[in-house]
Short mmCIF file of C-alpha atoms in Angstrom, two decimals:
data_model
loop_
_atom_site.label_atom_id
_atom_site.label_comp_id
_atom_site.label_asym_id
_atom_site.label_seq_id
_atom_site.Cartn_x
_atom_site.Cartn_y
_atom_site.Cartn_z
CA MET A 1 65.48 12.06 5.89
CA LYS A 2 62.18 12.08 7.81
CA LEU A 3 61.81 15.85 7.31
CA GLN A 4 62.73 15.47 3.64
CA PHE A 5 60.07 12.80 3.15
CA THR A 6 57.45 14.95 4.95
CA LEU A 7 58.19 17.92 2.68
CA LEU A 8 57.99 15.72 -0.40
CA THR A 9 54.72 14.17 0.73
CA SER A 10 53.23 17.63 1.34
CA ALA A 11 54.22 18.72 -2.16
CA LEU A 12 52.74 15.59 -3.68
CA LEU A 13 49.35 16.35 -2.17
CA LEU A 14 49.24 19.46 -4.36
CA ALA A 15 50.81 17.83 -7.39
CA LEU A 16 50.11 18.81 -10.96
CA PRO A 17 46.35 19.28 -11.32
CA VAL A 18 47.04 20.05 -15.00
CA LEU A 19 47.36 16.30 -15.57
CA ALA A 20 43.61 15.94 -15.85
CA LYS A 21 43.36 18.59 -18.57
CA ASP A 22 43.63 17.66 -22.22
CA VAL A 23 45.97 19.52 -24.56
CA PRO A 24 44.54 20.66 -27.93
CA LEU A 25 46.05 19.14 -31.08
CA SER A 26 47.04 22.56 -32.39
CA GLN A 27 48.95 23.42 -29.21
CA ALA A 28 50.77 20.08 -29.27
CA ALA A 29 51.70 20.65 -32.93
CA ASP A 30 53.16 24.08 -32.13
CA ILE A 31 55.26 22.63 -29.33
CA ALA A 32 56.42 19.75 -31.54
CA SER A 33 57.52 22.28 -34.15
CA SER A 34 59.66 24.10 -31.55
CA VAL A 35 62.14 21.22 -31.52
CA THR A 36 62.79 21.30 -35.26
CA PRO A 37 64.92 23.81 -37.22
CA ALA A 38 61.94 26.14 -36.73
CA SER A 39 63.15 26.74 -33.18
CA ALA A 40 64.12 30.19 -31.91
CA SER A 41 67.74 29.11 -31.42
CA PRO A 42 70.37 29.30 -34.19
CA SER A 43 72.67 26.97 -32.22
CA PHE A 44 69.92 24.35 -31.81
CA ASN A 45 69.06 24.61 -35.50
CA ALA A 46 72.74 24.18 -36.38
CA LEU A 47 72.82 21.04 -34.24
CA GLU A 48 69.77 19.68 -36.07
CA SER A 49 71.54 20.32 -39.38
CA GLN A 50 74.65 18.53 -38.13
CA VAL A 51 72.56 15.54 -37.02
CA LEU A 52 71.07 15.20 -40.49
CA THR A 53 74.45 15.54 -42.19
CA GLN A 54 76.06 12.85 -40.04
CA LEU A 55 73.06 10.57 -40.43
CA ARG A 56 73.17 10.84 -44.22
CA ASP A 57 76.92 10.21 -44.21
CA ALA A 58 76.45 7.10 -42.07
CA LEU A 59 73.66 5.80 -44.32
CA LYS A 60 75.73 6.46 -47.43
CA GLY A 61 78.87 4.76 -46.11
CA ASP A 62 81.55 4.50 -48.78
CA ALA A 63 79.12 5.02 -51.66
CA ALA A 64 79.27 8.16 -53.79
CA THR A 65 75.59 8.97 -53.26
CA LEU A 66 72.80 7.87 -50.92
CA THR A 67 70.19 5.59 -52.47
CA ARG A 68 66.96 4.13 -51.12
CA ASP A 69 68.36 0.59 -51.29
CA GLN A 70 70.98 1.54 -48.71
CA LEU A 71 68.28 2.32 -46.13
CA GLU A 72 67.25 -1.33 -46.00
CA LYS A 73 70.76 -2.37 -44.98
CA ALA A 74 71.46 0.54 -42.64
CA LYS A 75 72.88 -0.27 -39.22
CA GLN A 76 75.59 0.84 -36.84
CA ASN A 77 79.02 -0.23 -38.06
CA LYS A 78 81.94 -1.61 -36.04
CA THR A 79 83.14 1.92 -35.33
CA HIS A 80 79.83 3.04 -33.86
CA ALA A 81 79.01 -0.06 -31.82
CA ASP A 82 81.25 -2.48 -29.93
CA LYS A 83 79.23 -5.55 -30.77
CA ALA A 84 82.19 -7.84 -30.05
CA TRP A 85 82.22 -6.68 -26.42
CA LEU A 86 78.52 -7.35 -26.07
CA LYS A 87 78.69 -10.74 -27.77
CA ALA A 88 81.59 -11.80 -25.54
CA SER A 89 79.45 -11.09 -22.48
CA GLY A 90 77.06 -13.88 -23.48
CA TYR A 91 74.10 -11.95 -22.11
CA ASP A 92 70.71 -13.44 -22.92
CA PHE A 93 68.14 -10.70 -23.63
CA ARG A 94 65.29 -13.28 -23.46
CA VAL A 95 63.59 -11.64 -26.40
CA LYS A 96 60.72 -14.12 -26.79
CA GLU A 97 59.76 -13.89 -23.11
CA ASN A 98 59.78 -10.11 -23.22
CA GLN A 99 57.80 -10.07 -26.46
CA GLN A 100 55.12 -12.21 -24.86
CA ALA A 101 55.06 -9.96 -21.81
CA GLY A 102 54.53 -7.02 -24.14
CA ILE A 103 51.60 -8.70 -25.89
CA GLU A 104 49.95 -9.37 -22.52
CA LEU A 105 50.59 -5.79 -21.41
CA LEU A 106 48.82 -4.45 -24.50
CA SER A 107 45.89 -6.89 -24.51
CA ALA A 108 43.37 -4.13 -23.73
CA PHE A 109 43.76 -2.98 -27.33
CA SER A 110 41.53 -5.85 -28.46
CA THR A 111 38.54 -4.68 -26.43
CA LEU A 112 38.56 -0.93 -27.12
CA PRO A 113 35.17 0.60 -27.98
CA GLU A 114 34.41 1.80 -31.50
CA THR A 115 34.40 5.43 -30.36
CA VAL A 116 38.09 5.14 -29.44
CA ILE A 117 39.00 3.38 -32.69
CA ASN A 118 37.25 6.06 -34.75
CA GLU A 119 38.92 8.88 -32.83
CA ASN A 120 42.25 7.08 -33.24
CA LEU A 121 41.97 7.37 -37.04
CA LYS A 122 40.67 10.93 -36.91
CA THR A 123 43.61 12.05 -34.78
CA VAL A 124 46.31 10.66 -37.04
CA THR A 125 44.47 12.14 -40.03
CA ASP A 126 44.42 15.59 -38.42
CA ILE A 127 48.05 15.53 -37.24
CA ASN A 128 49.26 14.21 -40.59
CA ARG A 129 47.26 16.80 -42.55
CA ASP A 130 48.20 19.85 -40.49
CA ALA A 131 51.90 19.18 -39.77
CA SER A 132 54.30 21.92 -40.84
CA GLN A 133 56.91 21.23 -43.47
CA LEU A 134 59.75 21.28 -40.93
CA THR A 135 57.85 18.90 -38.66
CA ARG A 136 57.53 16.54 -41.63
CA HIS A 137 61.25 16.92 -42.31
CA GLN A 138 61.98 16.02 -38.69
CA ALA A 139 59.70 12.99 -38.98
CA LEU A 140 61.55 11.75 -42.07
CA ALA A 141 64.93 12.11 -40.36
CA ASP A 142 63.62 10.27 -37.30
CA ALA A 143 62.23 7.49 -39.47
CA GLU A 144 65.33 6.86 -41.55
CA GLY A 145 67.68 7.17 -38.58
CA ILE A 146 66.12 4.26 -36.69
CA SER A 147 69.30 2.15 -36.77
CA TYR A 148 71.42 4.89 -35.21
CA LEU A 149 71.54 7.08 -32.10
CA TYR A 150 72.02 10.45 -33.80
CA PHE A 151 68.49 11.59 -32.99
CA LEU A 152 69.23 11.65 -29.25
CA SER A 153 71.75 14.48 -29.57
CA ASP A 154 69.23 17.31 -29.85
CA ALA A 155 67.77 16.43 -26.44
CA LEU A 156 71.23 16.87 -24.91
CA GLY A 157 71.37 20.59 -25.66
CA PRO A 158 73.72 22.22 -28.20
CA ARG A 159 76.95 21.83 -26.20
CA LEU A 160 76.60 18.24 -25.02
CA GLY A 161 74.81 17.32 -28.24
CA LYS A 162 77.82 18.31 -30.34
CA ALA A 163 80.12 16.35 -28.03
CA PHE A 164 77.84 13.32 -28.40
CA LEU A 165 77.90 13.50 -32.20
CA ALA A 166 81.71 13.72 -32.22
CA ALA A 167 82.18 10.85 -29.78
CA TYR A 168 79.63 8.64 -31.55
CA ASP A 169 81.26 8.86 -34.95
CA LYS A 170 84.71 8.30 -33.43
CA GLY A 171 83.53 5.07 -31.80
CA GLU A 172 84.08 6.37 -28.28
CA LEU A 173 80.59 5.31 -27.21
CA GLY A 174 80.83 1.80 -28.63
CA LYS A 175 79.64 -0.15 -25.60
CA ALA A 176 76.61 2.07 -25.00
CA ALA A 177 75.71 2.08 -28.69
CA ALA A 178 75.83 -1.72 -28.84
CA LEU A 179 73.93 -2.31 -25.58
CA ILE A 180 71.19 0.24 -26.24
CA LYS A 181 70.40 -1.11 -29.69
CA ALA A 182 70.47 -4.72 -28.46
CA SER A 183 67.98 -3.79 -25.71
CA GLU A 184 65.24 -2.94 -28.20
CA VAL A 185 62.73 -5.78 -27.94
CA SER A 186 61.21 -6.23 -31.40
CA THR A 187 57.50 -5.51 -31.75
CA GLY A 188 57.21 -7.96 -34.65
CA GLU A 189 55.36 -10.66 -32.70
CA ALA A 190 52.93 -8.14 -31.24
CA LYS A 191 52.21 -6.73 -34.71
CA LYS A 192 51.36 -10.22 -35.93
CA HIS A 193 49.23 -10.91 -32.87
CA PHE A 194 47.09 -7.75 -33.10
CA ASN A 195 47.15 -7.61 -36.91
CA ASN A 196 45.88 -4.03 -37.16
CA PRO A 197 46.04 -2.27 -40.57
CA ARG A 198 47.93 0.99 -40.86
CA PRO A 199 45.95 4.23 -41.21
CA PHE A 200 46.85 4.82 -44.86
CA LEU A 201 45.33 1.41 -45.72
CA ILE A 202 41.91 2.10 -44.21
CA GLN A 203 39.19 2.43 -46.83
CA GLY A 204 38.32 6.06 -47.49
CA ASN A 205 41.32 7.45 -45.61
CA THR A 206 42.78 10.87 -46.49
CA ILE A 207 46.32 10.26 -45.20
CA HIS A 208 49.03 12.17 -47.06
CA LEU A 209 52.18 10.04 -47.48
CA VAL A 210 55.12 12.41 -47.06
CA PRO A 211 57.64 12.55 -49.95
CA ASP A 212 61.28 12.21 -48.88
CA ASP A 213 63.02 15.48 -49.73
CA VAL A 214 65.26 15.30 -46.66
CA VAL A 215 67.21 12.04 -46.32
CA VAL A 216 67.43 10.19 -49.65
CA LYS A 217 65.91 13.23 -51.38
CA ASP A 218 64.20 11.24 -54.13
CA ASN A 219 60.67 12.45 -53.28
CA HIS A 220 59.60 8.84 -52.77
CA PRO A 221 56.54 8.82 -50.46
CA TYR A 222 57.49 7.47 -47.04
CA THR A 223 55.53 4.34 -46.26
CA ALA A 224 55.74 1.25 -44.05
CA ASP A 225 54.57 -2.36 -44.14
CA GLY A 226 53.38 -4.89 -41.58
CA GLY A 227 50.85 -4.30 -38.83
CA SER A 228 50.46 -0.97 -37.10
CA PHE A 229 50.09 -1.93 -33.43
CA PRO A 230 52.37 -1.36 -31.62
CA SER A 231 54.87 0.98 -33.31
CA GLY A 232 58.31 -0.52 -33.85
CA HIS A 233 59.95 2.85 -34.45
CA THR A 234 58.45 4.28 -31.26
CA ASN A 235 59.63 1.26 -29.33
CA THR A 236 63.12 1.91 -30.69
CA GLY A 237 63.05 5.64 -30.05
CA TYR A 238 61.64 5.35 -26.55
CA THR A 239 63.95 2.49 -25.52
CA ASP A 240 67.02 4.33 -26.81
CA ALA A 241 65.99 7.62 -25.21
CA LEU A 242 65.15 6.08 -21.85
CA LEU A 243 68.38 4.11 -21.62
CA MET A 244 70.37 7.21 -22.55
CA ALA A 245 68.45 9.12 -19.87
CA GLU A 246 69.56 6.49 -17.35
CA MET A 247 73.17 6.96 -18.47
CA ILE A 248 72.97 10.77 -18.51
CA PRO A 249 70.48 11.58 -15.73
CA GLU A 250 71.56 15.23 -15.94
CA ARG A 251 69.35 15.31 -19.08
CA PHE A 252 66.72 12.82 -17.91
CA ASP A 253 63.54 14.76 -18.65
CA ALA A 254 64.72 16.05 -22.02
CA LEU A 255 65.79 12.60 -23.21
CA VAL A 256 62.61 10.84 -22.11
CA THR A 257 60.59 13.53 -23.88
CA ARG A 258 62.67 12.97 -27.00
CA GLY A 259 61.36 9.41 -27.03
CA ALA A 260 57.80 10.76 -27.03
CA ARG A 261 58.66 13.25 -29.77
CA TYR A 262 60.10 10.41 -31.86
CA GLY A 263 56.79 8.59 -31.56
CA TYR A 264 54.90 11.72 -32.61
CA SER A 265 56.90 11.67 -35.85
CA ARG A 266 55.28 8.35 -36.78
CA ILE A 267 51.85 9.96 -36.66
CA VAL A 268 53.04 12.97 -38.66
CA LEU A 269 54.04 10.56 -41.44
CA GLY A 270 50.62 8.91 -41.34
CA VAL A 271 51.99 5.41 -40.83
CA HIS A 272 50.88 4.95 -37.21
CA TYR A 273 47.93 5.78 -35.00
CA PRO A 274 48.19 7.38 -31.55
CA LEU A 275 47.38 4.01 -29.92
CA ASP A 276 50.39 2.43 -31.66
CA VAL A 277 52.66 5.05 -30.13
CA MET A 278 51.04 4.90 -26.70
CA GLY A 279 51.37 1.12 -26.61
CA SER A 280 55.05 1.21 -27.48
CA ARG A 281 55.72 3.72 -24.72
CA MET A 282 54.17 1.28 -22.24
CA VAL A 283 56.18 -1.68 -23.48
CA ALA A 284 59.49 0.19 -23.71
CA GLN A 285 59.17 1.49 -20.15
CA ARG A 286 58.43 -2.01 -18.90
CA ASN A 287 61.33 -3.55 -20.83
CA VAL A 288 63.93 -1.02 -19.70
CA ALA A 289 62.88 -1.43 -16.06
CA HIS A 290 62.99 -5.20 -16.48
CA TYR A 291 66.55 -5.13 -17.79
CA LEU A 292 67.82 -2.62 -15.23
CA ASN A 293 66.63 -4.94 -12.45
CA ASP A 294 68.73 -7.81 -13.86
CA ALA A 295 72.15 -7.87 -12.15
CA LYS A 296 73.94 -9.25 -15.22
CA TYR A 297 72.45 -6.60 -17.47
CA ARG A 298 73.21 -3.93 -14.89
CA ALA A 299 76.90 -4.85 -14.93
CA LEU A 300 77.01 -4.34 -18.70
CA PHE A 301 74.99 -1.16 -18.39
CA ASN A 302 77.36 0.30 -15.80
CA GLU A 303 80.39 -0.46 -17.95
CA ALA A 304 78.78 1.11 -21.01
CA ARG A 305 77.57 4.12 -19.03
CA ASP A 306 81.01 4.81 -17.58
CA GLN A 307 82.65 4.65 -21.02
CA LEU A 308 79.98 6.99 -22.40
CA ARG A 309 80.30 9.58 -19.66
CA THR A 310 84.10 9.60 -19.84
CA ALA A 311 84.04 10.06 -23.61
CA LEU A 312 81.50 12.89 -23.45
CA GLU A 313 83.52 14.79 -20.86
CA LYS A 314 86.60 14.41 -23.04
CA GLU A 315 84.84 15.72 -26.14
CA CYS A 316 83.13 18.52 -24.22
CA GLY A 317 86.25 19.60 -22.36
CA ALA A 318 84.42 19.98 -19.05
CA THR A 319 82.50 17.97 -16.49
CA LEU A 320 79.29 16.33 -17.68
CA ALA A 321 77.32 18.38 -15.14
CA GLU A 322 78.67 21.54 -16.76
CA CYS A 323 78.13 20.38 -20.34
CA ALA A 324 74.59 19.22 -19.60
CA LYS A 325 73.40 22.51 -18.09
CA THR A 326 70.19 24.03 -19.44
CA ASP A 327 70.92 26.74 -21.99
CA GLY A 328 67.79 28.88 -22.17
CA LYS A 329 66.24 29.32 -25.61
CA ASN A 330 69.09 27.27 -27.09
CA ASP A 331 67.73 24.25 -25.25
CA PRO A 332 64.09 23.80 -26.37
CA TYR A 333 63.80 20.26 -24.98
CA ARG A 334 64.13 21.86 -21.55
CA ASP A 335 61.31 24.33 -22.20
CA PRO A 336 58.43 23.76 -19.73
CA ALA A 337 56.14 23.41 -22.75
CA MET A 338 57.72 20.04 -23.44
CA GLN A 339 56.12 18.67 -20.27
CA THR A 340 52.78 19.73 -21.72
CA PHE A 341 53.68 17.99 -24.98
CA TYR A 342 54.65 14.80 -23.16
CA ARG A 343 51.35 14.81 -21.30
CA PHE A 344 49.57 15.13 -24.65
CA THR A 345 51.39 12.12 -26.09
CA MET A 346 50.20 9.94 -23.21
CA THR A 347 46.61 10.12 -24.50
CA TYR A 348 46.56 12.08 -27.78
CA ASP A 349 43.24 13.36 -26.46
CA LEU A 350 41.55 10.00 -27.08
CA PRO A 351 38.32 9.52 -25.09
CA GLN A 352 38.63 8.80 -21.38
CA GLN A 353 36.36 5.92 -20.33
CA LYS A 354 34.12 6.29 -17.31
CA GLY A 355 33.61 3.63 -14.68
CA GLU A 356 35.35 2.08 -11.72
CA ARG A 357 38.77 3.57 -10.96
CA GLN A 358 41.56 1.35 -9.70
CA SER A 359 44.18 2.64 -7.32
CA LEU A 360 47.60 2.68 -8.91
CA LYS A 361 50.06 0.02 -7.78
CA VAL A 362 53.73 0.40 -8.64
CA PRO A 363 55.18 -2.92 -9.91
CA GLU A 364 58.16 -4.20 -7.96
CA GLY A 365 61.34 -2.62 -9.30
CA ALA A 366 59.62 -0.04 -11.51
CA ASP A 367 61.04 2.85 -9.50
CA VAL A 368 64.46 1.91 -10.88
CA LEU A 369 63.57 4.21 -13.79
CA LEU A 370 63.93 7.21 -11.44
CA GLU A 371 66.87 5.89 -9.44
CA ALA A 372 69.67 7.54 -11.44
CA ALA A 373 67.78 10.81 -11.88
CA LEU A 374 66.69 11.10 -8.23
CA PRO A 375 69.42 9.22 -6.33
CA ASN A 376 68.75 10.92 -2.99
CA LEU A 377 65.23 9.55 -2.73
CA SER A 378 64.22 6.24 -1.23
CA THR A 379 62.31 3.54 -3.08
CA ALA A 380 59.13 4.59 -1.28
CA GLN A 381 59.62 8.23 -2.25
CA ARG A 382 60.19 7.42 -5.91
CA GLN A 383 57.11 5.20 -5.92
CA ALA A 384 55.09 8.00 -4.33
CA LEU A 385 56.18 10.37 -7.09
CA MET A 386 55.10 7.88 -9.75
CA VAL A 387 51.67 7.47 -8.23
CA LYS A 388 50.96 11.13 -7.51
CA THR A 389 52.00 12.40 -10.98
CA ALA A 390 50.32 9.57 -12.90
CA LEU A 391 47.81 10.13 -15.67
CA PRO A 392 44.19 9.96 -14.51
CA ALA A 393 42.58 6.54 -14.91
CA GLY A 394 40.39 5.47 -17.81
CA TYR A 395 42.40 6.38 -20.89
CA PRO A 396 42.80 3.77 -23.67
CA LEU A 397 45.17 0.83 -23.05
CA SER A 398 45.08 1.28 -19.27
CA GLY A 399 43.16 -1.99 -19.21
CA THR A 400 42.22 -3.89 -16.09
CA THR A 401 45.43 -5.35 -14.66
CA PRO A 402 47.71 -3.45 -12.26
CA ASP A 403 50.58 -3.54 -14.78
CA GLN A 404 48.44 -2.18 -17.62
CA GLN A 405 47.20 0.59 -15.35
CA PHE A 406 50.68 1.53 -14.20
CA TRP A 407 52.64 1.48 -17.45
CA GLN A 408 49.96 3.43 -19.33
CA ARG A 409 49.59 6.09 -16.64
CA LEU A 410 53.27 6.54 -15.71
CA ASN A 411 54.43 10.10 -16.46
CA LEU A 412 58.20 9.95 -15.97
CA PRO A 413 59.04 13.59 -16.80
CA ALA A 414 56.37 14.83 -14.37
CA ALA A 415 57.59 12.51 -11.62
CA TYR A 416 61.17 13.63 -12.20
CA ALA A 417 60.23 17.32 -12.29
CA LEU A 418 58.31 17.19 -9.03
CA GLY A 419 61.01 15.20 -7.26
CA HIS A 420 63.80 17.37 -8.65
CA HIS A 421 62.24 20.72 -7.79
CA THR A 422 60.91 19.69 -4.39
CA LEU A 423 64.20 18.54 -2.90
#
């Protein structure tokens, strides 16, 4: 173990200088488009089509056609989610306490300089304006699928993704589906607290509201109400993706990146700013770590995880390790470019502030987020990975407290990649 730690430490000293380099908007947009049906893989594109079909069927339910009114009532049914099991556990998610912790974590939003606020609006305007049609289609599917877990399947790769879709609709993942959705801490209180108007409501804006020709197919412009900061959809997408990554660590990096891609969809639609998405990433990471360090939650998590993994192996007809293997061009979420995309979504190229730089301190228990993915490393080694691969200091929302610094700068896919490839 001592030799292993020495080798890891040596690698960390040379870790990822690319982290300090910004990624152009156009490059990020091209990468984002590679995980839509514009990908180079027919099997991945077929999976995306299957996801949309099953989502529309779930939204429609027993009705003859899908209408917009049904979206308001959409949620996992008794087949998808074993809510009775979760309710019987009596677990208290302490929602109000976690909401307040989230508000405190994001408090730096209220003191951002005007240059950052202006660039925040410019960035959403540019991404919204220049998005390809298929990227807009992906954004609409992400938006309307918020109550379900279908969107996670494309980050599993074509083989495991198809097994996931089959198991999900059969109700074989019921405990995981119930627990994951119940673990989403609503951003409603934070939205009220920060009371920030959405980009399409700003005077003089040029946001294009995207007509729905994908899900309901009524060409109704997609919109959203309530405050913008932080993003509720991104909180959902990132929480779901991160918990699934903890249950299927064989696909850890791809799933975590799917959470970031889900947040990007909100900007494509013009209903959220980059800061909204960045803030929700911070809060979701903090919340998932918080729950995983709770012994009572962990017991439920383990039970749900075991049911999930057994069901996926059954549907796939092979071990999970085999089904989860990277499949070249058919597996675009495993393309190295997705690490570049994830890095972009941590800042959206918003201005980096100059000034005093704090050393990064890992909050107690935060390394639990890498525990399943890097089980052979010690707590100290996982913490070292988090620090060495972190975003440079000074980007918006990194604030002044150790927790704000850490949760804004934490780059989970980079930490995983370095730890995985070093050992």
